[in-house]
Amino acid sequence: MTIIVTGGAGFIGSNFIFYMRKEHPLDRIICLDKLTYAGNAATLHSLANQPNFRFVKADICDQNAVAQLFAEEHPDMVVNFAAESHVDRSITEPLVFLQTNIVGTGVLLDACRQYGMVRYHQVSTDEVYGELPLDRPDWLFTEDTPLHTSSPYSSSKAGADLLVLSYYRTYGLPVTISRCSNNYGPYHFPEKLIPLMITNAINDKPLPVYGRGLNVRDWLYVADHCKAIDLILRKGRLGEVYNIGGHNEMRNIDIVRLICRELGKPESLITYVEDRKGHDLRYAIDPQKIQKELGWMPETAFADGIRQTIQWYREHRDWWESILSLT
């Protein structure tokens, strides 16, 4: 098959491309990426001269560029990772998020419709469901949980999801959506919690924690996420949403303390900063649907995944230091 992976130079997208090259080496992968600050072409450097791989620098909002790529490659599938995803940035620059996350999704969907009803998968987020209370650990997000967004980022992702489902109902476009919990692992841009804390701790810099660090997230190792998406692409029911969670809820402050211990750094590096506007208290995914229908389960225990992630950042300082030098 020929698969266009948008946002493939970013964190989850690049991990997905590496996963697909390993598991399905005969598939042709085209990475379409605008290379914003969070996209790094160097991440995919090892694939540059491999057969069945092509990198195209373009914006998913550019209808002409997307149409040209579809005409050249005749894709069988599109997997859309391309998104503005940093909540803080969405608060200061909301219109950028609406443009990429909603308009860009619309451009891709319309290309899929016009060029042969191409199979489309939307990578979304559990943030579209809003937040859960800290004192109800039995409450989890299911695919039937109403959308109740808290930020321009999550609102733009929810809008994109609804657009995807409308193309299924209106045009019969073969689509699926996955909504994942917080990912962690290699190639994560060092602005999100885990890579920021790891890189700052390595450099003995302050570790800024919002509020008192009591917000809870469900953590999913990125390789497990990639396997889930692959299963949905090949076996998922069309027109359906699948939640992908790690079964691992932790408070932010406990994550930061764990990173300090693993790196042998003092907790005195932790600094508490003013909480983010609209900061959701807790996310927690119920992944029973994908488990029952497709047999997927997270395979990486958090204790193992976080150690592997920390070790990766220790061994790849050149990757993240080159990024930080540009910010």
CSV table of C-alpha atoms in Angstrom, one decimal:
chain,number,residue,atom,x,y,z
A,1,MET,CA,0.0,0.0,0.0
A,2,THR,CA,0.9,3.6,-0.4
A,3,ILE,CA,0.3,5.6,2.8
A,4,ILE,CA,0.6,9.4,3.3
A,5,VAL,CA,1.6,10.2,6.9
A,6,THR,CA,1.0,13.9,7.6
A,7,GLY,CA,3.1,15.4,10.4
A,8,GLY,CA,5.5,12.6,10.1
A,9,ALA,CA,8.5,14.6,11.2
A,10,GLY,CA,6.9,15.3,14.6
A,11,PHE,CA,6.9,13.1,17.7
A,12,ILE,CA,4.2,10.5,17.2
A,13,GLY,CA,4.2,10.7,13.4
A,14,SER,CA,7.9,9.9,13.2
A,15,ASN,CA,7.6,7.0,15.6
A,16,PHE,CA,4.7,5.7,13.5
A,17,ILE,CA,6.8,5.9,10.3
A,18,PHE,CA,9.6,3.9,12.0
A,19,TYR,CA,7.1,1.4,13.2
A,20,MET,CA,5.6,1.0,9.8
A,21,ARG,CA,8.9,0.7,8.0
A,22,LYS,CA,9.8,-2.2,10.4
A,23,GLU,CA,6.4,-4.0,10.4
A,24,HIS,CA,5.4,-3.4,6.8
A,25,PRO,CA,8.6,-2.8,4.8
A,26,LEU,CA,6.8,-3.3,1.4
A,27,ASP,CA,4.4,-0.4,2.0
A,28,ARG,CA,5.3,3.0,0.5
A,29,ILE,CA,5.4,5.8,3.1
A,30,ILE,CA,5.2,9.4,2.1
A,31,CYS,CA,5.8,11.9,4.9
A,32,LEU,CA,4.1,15.2,4.4
A,33,ASP,CA,5.2,17.8,6.9
A,34,LYS,CA,5.4,21.6,7.0
A,35,LEU,CA,8.4,21.5,9.4
A,36,THR,CA,7.1,23.9,11.9
A,37,TYR,CA,9.1,24.3,15.1
A,38,ALA,CA,7.9,20.9,16.3
A,39,GLY,CA,8.8,19.1,13.1
A,40,ASN,CA,12.4,18.0,12.7
A,41,ALA,CA,13.5,16.6,9.3
A,42,ALA,CA,16.7,15.2,11.0
A,43,THR,CA,14.5,12.7,12.8
A,44,LEU,CA,13.9,10.9,9.6
A,45,HIS,CA,17.4,11.3,8.2
A,46,SER,CA,18.1,7.6,8.4
A,47,LEU,CA,15.2,6.9,6.0
A,48,ALA,CA,16.2,9.5,3.4
A,49,ASN,CA,17.7,7.0,0.8
A,50,GLN,CA,15.6,4.0,1.6
A,51,PRO,CA,13.2,2.6,-1.0
A,52,ASN,CA,9.5,3.1,-0.5
A,53,PHE,CA,10.0,6.3,1.5
A,54,ARG,CA,9.5,9.9,0.4
A,55,PHE,CA,9.6,13.2,2.3
A,56,VAL,CA,7.5,16.1,1.0
A,57,LYS,CA,7.7,19.5,2.7
A,58,ALA,CA,4.2,21.1,2.4
A,59,ASP,CA,1.4,22.5,4.5
A,60,ILE,CA,-1.8,20.3,4.8
A,61,CYS,CA,-3.7,23.6,4.4
A,62,ASP,CA,-2.3,24.1,0.9
A,63,GLN,CA,-4.9,22.6,-1.4
A,64,ASN,CA,-2.7,22.7,-4.5
A,65,ALA,CA,0.2,21.0,-2.8
A,66,VAL,CA,-2.0,18.3,-1.3
A,67,ALA,CA,-3.8,17.8,-4.7
A,68,GLN,CA,-0.5,17.5,-6.5
A,69,LEU,CA,0.8,14.9,-4.0
A,70,PHE,CA,-2.4,12.8,-4.3
A,71,ALA,CA,-2.1,13.0,-8.1
A,72,GLU,CA,1.5,11.8,-8.0
A,73,GLU,CA,1.2,9.1,-5.4
A,74,HIS,CA,-2.3,7.8,-5.6
A,75,PRO,CA,-2.4,6.9,-1.9
A,76,ASP,CA,-4.4,4.0,-0.5
A,77,MET,CA,-4.4,5.6,3.0
A,78,VAL,CA,-3.9,8.9,4.8
A,79,VAL,CA,-3.0,9.0,8.5
A,80,ASN,CA,-3.2,12.6,9.8
A,81,PHE,CA,-0.9,13.4,12.7
A,82,ALA,CA,-0.3,17.0,11.5
A,83,ALA,CA,-1.6,19.3,14.2
A,84,GLU,CA,-0.8,22.3,16.3
A,85,SER,CA,-0.8,20.6,19.7
A,86,HIS,CA,0.6,22.7,22.5
A,87,VAL,CA,-2.1,23.9,24.7
A,88,ASP,CA,-0.2,27.0,26.0
A,89,ARG,CA,0.4,28.2,22.5
A,90,SER,CA,-3.2,27.7,21.6
A,91,ILE,CA,-4.2,30.1,24.4
A,92,THR,CA,-1.9,32.9,23.0
A,93,GLU,CA,-2.4,32.1,19.2
A,94,PRO,CA,-5.8,30.3,18.8
A,95,LEU,CA,-6.4,31.1,15.2
A,96,VAL,CA,-3.2,29.2,14.1
A,97,PHE,CA,-4.8,26.1,15.7
A,98,LEU,CA,-8.1,26.5,13.9
A,99,GLN,CA,-6.3,26.9,10.6
A,100,THR,CA,-4.1,23.8,10.9
A,101,ASN,CA,-6.3,21.5,12.9
A,102,ILE,CA,-9.7,22.2,11.2
A,103,VAL,CA,-9.0,23.7,7.8
A,104,GLY,CA,-6.0,21.3,7.2
A,105,THR,CA,-8.1,18.3,8.1
A,106,GLY,CA,-10.8,19.5,5.7
A,107,VAL,CA,-8.3,19.9,2.9
A,108,LEU,CA,-7.1,16.3,3.4
A,109,LEU,CA,-10.6,14.9,3.7
A,110,ASP,CA,-11.6,16.6,0.4
A,111,ALA,CA,-8.5,15.2,-1.3
A,112,CYS,CA,-9.4,11.7,-0.1
A,113,ARG,CA,-12.9,12.2,-1.4
A,114,GLN,CA,-11.9,13.5,-4.8
A,115,TYR,CA,-9.0,11.0,-5.5
A,116,GLY,CA,-10.9,7.7,-5.2
A,117,MET,CA,-12.4,7.7,-1.7
A,118,VAL,CA,-9.0,7.1,0.0
A,119,ARG,CA,-9.0,5.5,3.5
A,120,TYR,CA,-8.5,8.2,6.1
A,121,HIS,CA,-7.5,8.0,9.8
A,122,GLN,CA,-7.6,11.0,12.1
A,123,VAL,CA,-5.3,11.0,15.1
A,124,SER,CA,-7.1,12.9,17.9
A,125,THR,CA,-6.8,13.3,21.6
A,126,ASP,CA,-8.5,12.5,24.9
A,127,GLU,CA,-8.6,16.3,25.5
A,128,VAL,CA,-11.7,16.6,23.4
A,129,TYR,CA,-13.6,15.1,26.3
A,130,GLY,CA,-12.7,17.8,28.8
A,131,GLU,CA,-11.6,16.8,32.3
A,132,LEU,CA,-12.5,14.3,35.0
A,133,PRO,CA,-12.6,15.0,38.7
A,134,LEU,CA,-9.6,13.9,40.8
A,135,ASP,CA,-11.8,12.3,43.5
A,136,ARG,CA,-13.6,9.9,41.1
A,137,PRO,CA,-10.9,7.4,39.9
A,138,ASP,CA,-13.7,5.1,38.7
A,139,TRP,CA,-14.7,7.7,36.0
A,140,LEU,CA,-13.1,7.1,32.6
A,141,PHE,CA,-13.5,8.6,29.1
A,142,THR,CA,-15.3,6.2,26.7
A,143,GLU,CA,-16.1,6.8,23.1
A,144,ASP,CA,-19.6,7.8,24.1
A,145,THR,CA,-18.4,10.6,26.5
A,146,PRO,CA,-19.8,13.9,25.3
A,147,LEU,CA,-17.2,16.3,23.9
A,148,HIS,CA,-16.6,19.1,26.4
A,149,THR,CA,-13.4,21.0,25.4
A,150,SER,CA,-11.4,23.4,27.6
A,151,SER,CA,-8.9,25.1,25.3
A,152,PRO,CA,-8.7,26.4,21.7
A,153,TYR,CA,-6.4,23.4,21.1
A,154,SER,CA,-8.9,20.7,22.2
A,155,SER,CA,-11.8,22.6,20.6
A,156,SER,CA,-9.9,22.6,17.2
A,157,LYS,CA,-9.3,18.9,17.6
A,158,ALA,CA,-13.0,18.2,18.5
A,159,GLY,CA,-14.1,20.3,15.5
A,160,ALA,CA,-11.8,18.2,13.2
A,161,ASP,CA,-13.2,15.0,14.6
A,162,LEU,CA,-16.7,16.1,13.8
A,163,LEU,CA,-15.7,17.1,10.3
A,164,VAL,CA,-14.1,13.6,9.8
A,165,LEU,CA,-17.3,11.9,10.9
A,166,SER,CA,-19.4,14.2,8.6
A,167,TYR,CA,-17.4,13.0,5.6
A,168,TYR,CA,-18.3,9.4,6.5
A,169,ARG,CA,-22.0,10.2,6.8
A,170,THR,CA,-22.3,12.6,3.9
A,171,TYR,CA,-19.9,11.1,1.4
A,172,GLY,CA,-19.3,7.6,2.6
A,173,LEU,CA,-15.6,8.3,3.0
A,174,PRO,CA,-13.9,5.4,4.8
A,175,VAL,CA,-12.7,7.0,8.0
A,176,THR,CA,-11.7,6.1,11.5
A,177,ILE,CA,-10.6,8.3,14.5
A,178,SER,CA,-8.4,7.4,17.4
A,179,ARG,CA,-8.3,9.4,20.7
A,180,CYS,CA,-5.2,8.8,22.7
A,181,SER,CA,-4.0,9.6,26.2
A,182,ASN,CA,-0.6,11.4,26.8
A,183,ASN,CA,2.2,9.9,24.8
A,184,TYR,CA,5.8,9.7,25.9
A,185,GLY,CA,9.0,8.2,24.3
A,186,PRO,CA,11.8,9.1,21.8
A,187,TYR,CA,11.8,12.1,19.5
A,188,HIS,CA,9.3,14.1,21.7
A,189,PHE,CA,9.8,17.9,21.3
A,190,PRO,CA,11.2,19.3,24.5
A,191,GLU,CA,8.3,21.5,25.4
A,192,LYS,CA,5.9,18.9,26.8
A,193,LEU,CA,6.1,17.6,30.4
A,194,ILE,CA,8.3,14.5,30.2
A,195,PRO,CA,10.9,15.6,27.6
A,196,LEU,CA,11.1,19.1,29.1
A,197,MET,CA,11.8,17.7,32.6
A,198,ILE,CA,14.3,15.2,31.3
A,199,THR,CA,16.3,17.7,29.3
A,200,ASN,CA,16.2,20.4,31.9
A,201,ALA,CA,17.2,17.9,34.6
A,202,ILE,CA,20.1,16.7,32.5
A,203,ASN,CA,21.3,20.3,32.2
A,204,ASP,CA,20.6,21.0,35.9
A,205,LYS,CA,18.0,23.7,35.0
A,206,PRO,CA,14.8,24.4,36.9
A,207,LEU,CA,11.9,22.0,36.5
A,208,PRO,CA,8.8,24.2,36.1
A,209,VAL,CA,5.6,22.5,37.4
A,210,TYR,CA,2.2,24.1,37.0
A,211,GLY,CA,0.3,24.8,40.2
A,212,ARG,CA,1.2,22.1,42.7
A,213,GLY,CA,1.6,19.4,40.1
A,214,LEU,CA,-1.5,17.5,41.2
A,215,ASN,CA,-3.1,17.2,37.7
A,216,VAL,CA,-3.4,13.6,36.6
A,217,ARG,CA,-2.7,12.2,33.2
A,218,ASP,CA,-2.9,8.7,31.7
A,219,TRP,CA,0.5,7.9,30.0
A,220,LEU,CA,0.9,5.8,26.9
A,221,TYR,CA,4.3,4.7,25.4
A,222,VAL,CA,4.4,5.9,21.9
A,223,ALA,CA,5.3,2.5,20.3
A,224,ASP,CA,2.1,1.0,21.8
A,225,HIS,CA,0.1,3.9,20.3
A,226,CYS,CA,1.6,3.2,16.9
A,227,LYS,CA,0.6,-0.5,17.1
A,228,ALA,CA,-2.9,0.5,17.9
A,229,ILE,CA,-3.2,2.9,14.9
A,230,ASP,CA,-1.9,0.2,12.6
A,231,LEU,CA,-4.6,-2.2,13.9
A,232,ILE,CA,-7.3,0.4,13.4
A,233,LEU,CA,-6.1,1.0,9.9
A,234,ARG,CA,-6.2,-2.6,8.9
A,235,LYS,CA,-9.1,-4.0,11.1
A,236,GLY,CA,-11.0,-1.1,12.5
A,237,ARG,CA,-14.7,-0.6,11.7
A,238,LEU,CA,-15.3,2.4,9.4
A,239,GLY,CA,-16.9,5.4,10.9
A,240,GLU,CA,-15.9,4.5,14.4
A,241,VAL,CA,-13.9,6.2,17.1
A,242,TYR,CA,-11.4,4.2,19.2
A,243,ASN,CA,-9.9,5.3,22.5
A,244,ILE,CA,-6.3,4.4,23.1
A,245,GLY,CA,-5.0,4.6,26.7
A,246,GLY,CA,-2.1,3.4,28.7
A,247,HIS,CA,-3.8,2.3,31.9
A,248,ASN,CA,-1.3,4.4,33.8
A,249,GLU,CA,-2.5,7.4,35.6
A,250,MET,CA,0.0,9.6,37.4
A,251,ARG,CA,0.2,13.0,38.9
A,252,ASN,CA,2.5,15.4,37.2
A,253,ILE,CA,4.6,16.0,40.3
A,254,ASP,CA,5.2,12.3,40.7
A,255,ILE,CA,6.4,12.1,37.1
A,256,VAL,CA,8.9,14.9,37.8
A,257,ARG,CA,10.1,13.3,41.0
A,258,LEU,CA,10.6,10.0,39.3
A,259,ILE,CA,12.7,11.7,36.6
A,260,CYS,CA,14.8,13.3,39.2
A,261,ARG,CA,15.4,10.0,40.9
A,262,GLU,CA,16.3,8.2,37.6
A,263,LEU,CA,18.8,10.9,36.7
A,264,GLY,CA,20.2,11.3,40.2
A,265,LYS,CA,19.1,15.0,40.4
A,266,PRO,CA,17.9,16.8,43.5
A,267,GLU,CA,14.2,17.6,43.8
A,268,SER,CA,15.3,21.2,44.7
A,269,LEU,CA,15.3,21.7,40.9
A,270,ILE,CA,11.5,21.6,41.0
A,271,THR,CA,9.9,25.1,40.8
A,272,TYR,CA,6.2,25.7,41.0
A,273,VAL,CA,4.8,28.2,38.5
A,274,GLU,CA,1.4,29.8,38.0
A,275,ASP,CA,-1.1,27.3,36.7
A,276,ARG,CA,-2.2,27.3,33.1
A,277,LYS,CA,-5.5,28.9,32.1
A,278,GLY,CA,-8.2,26.2,31.8
A,279,HIS,CA,-5.9,23.5,33.0
A,280,ASP,CA,-7.8,20.2,33.0
A,281,LEU,CA,-7.6,18.3,36.3
A,282,ARG,CA,-7.5,14.7,35.1
A,283,TYR,CA,-7.7,12.6,31.9
A,284,ALA,CA,-8.2,8.8,31.9
A,285,ILE,CA,-9.1,6.6,29.0
A,286,ASP,CA,-11.2,3.5,28.9
A,287,PRO,CA,-9.8,1.4,26.0
A,288,GLN,CA,-12.2,-1.5,26.3
A,289,LYS,CA,-13.5,-1.0,22.8
A,290,ILE,CA,-10.2,-1.4,21.0
A,291,GLN,CA,-9.3,-4.2,23.3
A,292,LYS,CA,-12.4,-6.2,22.6
A,293,GLU,CA,-12.7,-5.5,18.9
A,294,LEU,CA,-9.0,-5.5,17.8
A,295,GLY,CA,-7.2,-7.3,20.7
A,296,TRP,CA,-5.0,-4.3,21.5
A,297,MET,CA,-3.4,-3.8,24.9
A,298,PRO,CA,-0.6,-1.5,26.0
A,299,GLU,CA,2.5,-3.6,26.3
A,300,THR,CA,5.0,-1.3,27.9
A,301,ALA,CA,4.9,-0.8,31.6
A,302,PHE,CA,5.5,2.8,32.6
A,303,ALA,CA,8.5,1.9,34.8
A,304,ASP,CA,10.2,0.4,31.7
A,305,GLY,CA,9.0,3.0,29.2
A,306,ILE,CA,10.2,6.0,31.3
A,307,ARG,CA,13.6,4.4,31.8
A,308,GLN,CA,13.9,3.8,28.1
A,309,THR,CA,12.8,7.3,27.3
A,310,ILE,CA,15.3,8.9,29.8
A,311,GLN,CA,18.1,6.7,28.4
A,312,TRP,CA,17.2,7.8,24.9
A,313,TYR,CA,17.5,11.5,25.8
A,314,ARG,CA,20.8,10.8,27.5
A,315,GLU,CA,22.1,9.1,24.4
A,316,HIS,CA,20.7,11.6,21.9
A,317,ARG,CA,21.7,15.0,23.2
A,318,ASP,CA,22.7,16.2,19.8
A,319,TRP,CA,19.0,15.7,18.6
A,320,TRP,CA,17.4,17.8,21.3
A,321,GLU,CA,20.2,20.3,21.9
A,322,SER,CA,20.1,21.2,18.2
A,323,ILE,CA,16.3,21.9,18.6
A,324,LEU,CA,16.8,23.9,21.8
A,325,SER,CA,19.4,26.0,20.1
A,326,LEU,CA,16.8,27.2,17.6
A,327,THR,CA,14.1,28.1,20.2
